[in-house]
Amino acid sequence: ASASASASASAPAPASATRPKNEYDAIKHCIVTNDGTPDSMVKLIGLKSLFARQLPKMPKEYIVRLVFDRRHKSLAILSQDPKHRGGDEEIIGGICYRAYPEMRFAEIAFCAVSASQQVKGYGTKLMNLLKRQMVREGLEYSITYADNYAIGYFKKQGFTKAITMPKGRYHGLIKDYDGGTIMECYVHPSIDFTRVPDIIQAQKAFLLQRVATVAKSHRVVYPPLPRGWEPDLTGVSRSNQDAARSMAIPGVAEAGWTLSDLQACTGAAKDSDRKANQLKSELLALWRKTQEQQCAWPFREPVNTDEVPDYLEVVKDPIDLSTIEKRIRKGTFYKTREMLFVDLTRMVNNCKLYNGTESPYTDCAVQLEKYLKTIFPEA
């Protein structure tokens, strides 16, 4: 039976296997432009209303100007319910963007999903549909300015704060937003982003198939331990007895486990890990509170020394919020809250040192310094 199972696991898929159905085919969506037709105008009005409701901090006049601008396009997901046709409720979600074909990138202006349709995965579906549309239009990058509330969403959709697109391709074409974080996503031309779940499932199946050709775990079955079984723990210290007892179970060592692996799972190691994770969570919470402040925008990324060539001559020990985040997530750099406070204080002092007193950057540094004293009262 084992030989038969192994043979079937390693056999290639039959040639007649059909491609799985794409769930995105059932999603009603369209690209809308201001072409003057009544149907397009109705949908653009619905998109305008959606963006105005879901993005209350965005000026309504600005939303209207971009949505109806003939250089902008909007991708809309539409309700299947006939009673919503032609009304604002027909628009479930939408992304308004402007394509720059000669530079092969698109700038996302607005992205929103109706409040009644959230937590249903439409945000991800909307972005995947946009990526598929960008591939069709020959666009390589998607770029946007994200506010503090949107950064998490864009990260989940593959966007990053590290801009790899050459600056000359987008500089002067897109508008800079104070307080916003510029993010980009590379759209690979050979990937159908609406089939990412199918791609991952196929990769998983392939890996399991390859593992099955060399693995023995599904072929070797050890008999159950006899009642009252106790291994010989002579010479084993009390602190290591739990790990040694586990190692004595037939099949544990054969599976690749070592005594040190099992020791890492003991209570003392878990307690140490628990304290480290607790500190890491606390420091990340403090970091998030800091970077969400409106005055924190100059500190979110390292100073570009190509644009400010003399910066390192003045500031000998540069630091910024993105570097601090990496140190926190590493989990071993900061041992205490005080160490984080020292780095944050050095960050604002560097800003004041380089920019002098008469600078808007220094004003931000002073405001942030006052805020740090409220979240680090012990400092």
XYZ file of C-alpha atoms in Angstrom:
379
model
C 0.000 0.000 0.000
C 2.866 2.362 0.831
C 4.566 1.736 -2.522
C 1.293 2.358 -4.324
C 0.698 5.622 -2.446
C 4.249 6.789 -3.151
C 3.917 6.051 -6.846
C 0.657 7.948 -7.111
C 2.083 10.918 -5.196
C 5.001 11.268 -7.603
C 2.999 10.690 -10.782
C 2.572 13.756 -13.021
C -0.813 15.394 -13.311
C -2.896 14.121 -16.217
C -2.685 16.185 -19.362
C -6.436 16.633 -19.382
C -6.429 18.489 -16.057
C -8.273 21.751 -16.533
C -7.204 25.079 -15.150
C -9.146 25.919 -11.954
C -11.877 28.484 -12.316
C -10.822 32.012 -11.437
C -13.008 33.387 -8.627
C -12.412 36.911 -9.953
C -14.448 36.057 -13.070
C -17.566 36.250 -10.904
C -16.757 39.786 -9.718
C -18.578 42.456 -11.682
C -16.137 45.266 -12.369
C -15.260 47.830 -15.017
C -12.843 50.603 -15.959
C -14.567 53.989 -15.964
C -13.332 57.143 -17.685
C -14.927 60.499 -18.341
C -15.942 59.738 -21.907
C -19.145 61.780 -21.662
C -21.558 58.841 -21.892
C -24.495 58.772 -19.422
C -23.504 55.379 -17.997
C -19.933 56.517 -17.302
C -21.118 59.740 -15.703
C -23.445 57.833 -13.351
C -20.624 55.532 -12.284
C -18.194 58.437 -11.829
C -20.724 60.196 -9.611
C -21.066 56.992 -7.586
C -17.275 56.752 -7.255
C -17.062 60.407 -6.240
C -19.664 59.811 -3.527
C -17.842 56.685 -2.302
C -14.487 58.461 -2.033
C -16.077 61.448 -0.287
C -17.761 59.186 2.309
C -14.788 56.912 2.980
C -12.075 59.602 2.789
C -13.609 62.430 4.879
C -10.290 64.280 5.298
C -9.879 64.628 1.538
C -11.346 67.901 0.141
C -14.469 67.103 -1.874
C -13.500 69.581 -4.614
C -10.191 67.758 -5.054
C -11.952 64.380 -5.307
C -14.350 65.713 -7.951
C -11.512 67.264 -9.956
C -9.473 64.045 -10.169
C -12.337 61.557 -10.593
C -13.770 63.542 -13.522
C -10.370 64.416 -14.992
C -10.120 62.787 -18.428
C -6.518 61.762 -17.748
C -7.600 59.652 -14.768
C -9.240 56.245 -14.846
C -11.201 54.445 -12.157
C -11.552 50.731 -11.564
C -14.889 49.988 -9.926
C -16.299 46.816 -8.375
C -20.049 46.777 -8.927
C -22.904 45.233 -6.977
C -24.687 42.286 -8.569
C -28.006 43.422 -7.049
C -30.258 44.826 -9.829
C -32.006 47.216 -7.437
C -28.715 49.068 -6.889
C -28.072 49.641 -10.586
C -27.636 53.308 -11.425
C -27.345 54.395 -7.790
C -24.485 55.149 -5.427
C -24.892 51.735 -3.788
C -23.952 50.041 -7.064
C -20.303 50.933 -6.386
C -18.845 48.492 -3.840
C -15.282 49.761 -4.137
C -13.073 51.768 -6.427
C -9.539 52.922 -7.220
C -8.919 56.161 -9.091
C -5.538 56.280 -10.798
C -3.612 58.067 -13.496
C -1.398 56.102 -15.868
C 1.841 57.466 -17.295
C 2.408 55.045 -20.205
C 5.629 56.684 -21.380
C 7.148 56.194 -17.885
C 5.378 52.830 -17.353
C 3.854 53.595 -13.975
C 0.516 54.563 -12.468
C -0.226 56.905 -9.578
C -3.087 55.873 -7.287
C -5.087 58.918 -6.197
C -7.928 57.329 -4.195
C -8.758 53.835 -2.996
C -11.862 52.957 -0.973
C -14.410 50.230 -0.256
C -17.968 50.912 0.868
C -18.388 50.690 4.660
C -21.168 48.111 4.289
C -18.914 45.829 2.198
C -15.706 45.915 4.233
C -14.124 42.862 5.907
C -15.181 40.807 2.864
C -11.858 40.882 1.042
C -12.870 43.510 -1.497
C -9.800 45.648 -0.702
C -7.456 42.876 -1.835
C -9.641 41.966 -4.815
C -9.749 45.595 -5.892
C -5.951 45.893 -5.837
C -5.422 42.570 -7.630
C -7.822 43.641 -10.380
C -5.900 46.907 -10.715
C -2.592 45.025 -11.007
C -4.052 42.825 -13.745
C -5.242 45.962 -15.547
C -1.791 47.530 -15.196
C -0.188 44.468 -16.808
C -2.608 44.843 -19.715
C -1.631 48.522 -20.039
C 2.090 47.738 -19.896
C 2.683 49.535 -16.571
C 5.494 48.335 -14.291
C 5.025 50.278 -11.067
C 2.168 51.534 -8.961
C 2.968 54.477 -6.701
C 0.915 56.355 -4.118
C 1.075 58.576 -1.064
C -0.441 56.731 1.922
C -1.605 58.354 5.139
C -1.013 56.690 8.515
C -4.277 54.771 8.339
C -3.582 53.353 4.870
C 0.050 52.246 5.248
C -0.939 48.876 6.717
C -3.370 48.160 3.879
C -0.851 48.995 1.167
C 1.829 46.871 2.859
C -0.520 43.885 2.710
C -1.008 44.522 -1.005
C 2.723 44.333 -1.736
C 3.619 48.018 -1.467
C 6.866 49.091 0.170
C 8.363 52.333 1.455
C 11.628 51.507 -0.321
C 11.258 53.189 -3.721
C 13.133 51.228 -6.390
C 11.700 53.001 -9.408
C 14.244 55.559 -10.704
C 13.285 58.976 -9.351
C 13.590 60.533 -12.796
C 10.578 58.518 -13.974
C 8.124 60.012 -11.494
C 9.740 63.209 -10.203
C 7.711 66.225 -11.248
C 4.780 64.114 -12.440
C 3.152 63.193 -9.138
C 2.065 65.548 -6.396
C 3.868 65.530 -3.039
C 1.678 65.342 0.056
C 2.879 66.611 3.435
C 2.319 63.981 6.098
C 1.895 61.207 3.539
C 4.290 58.315 3.011
C 5.271 57.523 -0.556
C 4.952 53.794 -1.350
C 5.382 51.714 -4.493
C 4.574 48.255 -5.784
C 6.334 46.520 -8.652
C 3.841 44.749 -10.894
C 5.486 41.724 -12.506
C 4.280 41.380 -16.100
C 4.174 37.554 -16.047
C 2.013 37.205 -12.915
C -1.770 37.056 -13.014
C -2.440 38.653 -9.643
C -6.033 37.433 -9.632
C -4.675 33.872 -9.479
C -2.212 34.313 -6.605
C -4.121 31.831 -4.350
C -4.022 29.243 -7.166
C -0.295 29.871 -7.686
C 0.439 29.372 -3.980
C -1.697 26.221 -3.873
C 0.136 24.788 -6.899
C 3.519 25.575 -5.326
C 2.443 23.897 -2.077
C 1.246 20.791 -3.924
C 4.521 20.591 -5.874
C 6.634 20.887 -2.709
C 4.600 18.209 -0.919
C 4.986 15.958 -3.955
C 8.758 16.401 -3.935
C 8.963 15.842 -0.174
C 6.954 12.629 -0.532
C 9.647 11.149 -2.787
C 12.293 11.284 -0.036
C 10.337 11.455 3.229
C 9.841 8.395 5.392
C 7.415 9.817 7.966
C 4.393 8.562 6.049
C 5.920 5.080 5.669
C 7.402 4.389 9.115
C 4.960 3.814 11.972
C 6.329 3.296 15.476
C 4.435 1.132 17.949
C 2.693 2.906 20.844
C 4.642 3.408 24.062
C 3.875 0.715 26.670
C 1.830 1.677 29.716
C 4.080 3.078 32.445
C 6.962 3.671 30.017
C 9.865 5.585 31.561
C 13.191 6.229 29.808
C 16.574 5.870 31.504
C 17.482 9.382 32.687
C 20.601 8.415 34.633
C 23.075 11.281 34.689
C 20.601 13.815 33.218
C 20.190 17.042 35.206
C 16.738 17.895 36.472
C 16.443 20.936 34.192
C 17.075 18.763 31.110
C 14.928 15.779 32.049
C 11.837 16.906 30.105
C 13.875 17.336 26.920
C 15.714 14.023 27.449
C 12.423 12.192 28.049
C 11.082 13.514 24.756
C 14.269 12.560 22.906
C 13.901 8.971 24.142
C 10.560 8.556 22.345
C 11.123 6.435 19.194
C 11.005 8.554 16.039
C 11.846 11.929 17.627
C 15.575 11.760 16.902
C 14.880 10.159 13.502
C 12.707 13.156 12.635
C 15.707 15.443 13.055
C 15.095 16.807 16.550
C 18.078 17.445 18.818
C 18.333 17.864 22.564
C 19.064 21.589 22.165
C 15.898 22.008 20.051
C 13.785 20.492 22.797
C 15.563 22.439 25.528
C 14.547 25.636 23.738
C 10.923 24.583 24.216
C 11.200 24.207 27.993
C 9.578 26.540 30.532
C 12.672 28.677 31.245
C 13.281 29.337 27.549
C 9.589 30.073 26.972
C 9.555 32.531 29.880
C 12.572 34.356 28.438
C 10.969 34.459 24.999
C 7.714 35.686 26.490
C 9.440 38.612 28.205
C 11.347 39.483 25.023
C 8.152 39.406 22.952
C 6.357 41.518 25.544
C 9.080 44.166 25.382
C 9.085 44.036 21.574
C 5.315 44.585 21.470
C 5.594 47.480 23.918
C 8.363 49.156 21.926
C 6.477 48.705 18.638
C 3.432 50.355 20.201
C 5.574 53.331 21.273
C 7.142 53.489 17.801
C 3.721 53.488 16.112
C 2.469 56.283 18.359
C 5.552 58.305 17.481
C 5.470 57.831 13.717
C 1.722 58.574 13.597
C 2.303 62.108 14.875
C 1.811 64.775 12.234
C 5.168 66.326 13.154
C 6.984 63.006 12.570
C 6.950 63.150 8.782
C 10.582 64.398 8.372
C 11.862 61.447 10.429
C 10.145 58.496 8.742
C 12.974 57.688 6.313
C 16.773 58.206 6.364
C 18.088 61.527 5.077
C 19.001 61.191 1.395
C 22.692 62.105 1.365
C 22.601 62.465 -2.437
C 20.258 65.427 -1.951
C 21.977 66.632 1.250
C 25.665 65.793 0.619
C 27.056 67.521 3.733
C 24.657 65.859 6.171
C 27.114 63.244 7.449
C 29.752 65.929 7.994
C 27.480 67.523 10.592
C 25.556 64.510 11.909
C 27.972 61.748 12.902
C 25.407 59.230 14.160
C 22.247 59.424 11.980
C 19.033 57.674 12.965
C 15.432 57.663 11.691
C 12.109 55.966 12.387
C 12.470 53.277 9.714
C 15.865 52.240 11.103
C 14.430 52.200 14.627
C 11.554 49.977 13.454
C 14.031 47.472 11.981
C 15.962 47.426 15.253
C 12.785 46.783 17.252
C 11.621 43.990 14.952
C 15.043 42.361 15.146
C 14.157 41.759 18.792
C 17.673 41.828 20.241
C 18.820 45.437 19.827
C 16.742 47.228 22.463
C 16.890 45.702 25.921
C 14.817 48.416 27.651
C 12.411 51.275 26.972
C 15.192 53.686 27.896
C 17.345 52.490 24.984
C 14.526 53.302 22.557
C 14.078 56.730 24.139
C 17.804 57.438 23.667
C 17.576 56.715 19.918
C 14.423 58.817 19.488
C 16.002 61.705 21.393
C 19.144 61.465 19.267
C 16.946 61.593 16.162
C 15.334 64.923 17.101
C 18.669 66.348 18.330
C 20.296 65.471 14.981
C 17.535 67.394 13.222
C 17.996 70.471 15.398
C 21.783 70.286 15.026
C 21.760 70.212 11.220
C 18.856 72.578 10.468
C 19.402 75.285 13.081
C 16.684 77.227 14.860
C 14.982 78.893 11.883
C 13.708 75.819 10.065
C 10.341 74.055 9.740
C 12.203 70.769 10.289
C 13.416 72.028 13.667
C 9.860 73.045 14.538
C 8.806 69.447 13.907
C 11.693 68.193 16.036
C 10.682 70.416 18.963
C 7.052 69.257 18.737
C 8.094 65.614 18.581
C 10.465 66.084 21.523
C 7.568 67.392 23.633
C 5.451 64.403 22.597
C 8.186 61.922 23.524
C 8.141 63.246 27.077
C 4.449 62.315 27.336
C 4.949 58.675 26.315
C 8.233 58.292 28.217
C 7.315 59.947 31.531
C 10.079 58.075 33.324
C 12.789 59.642 31.122
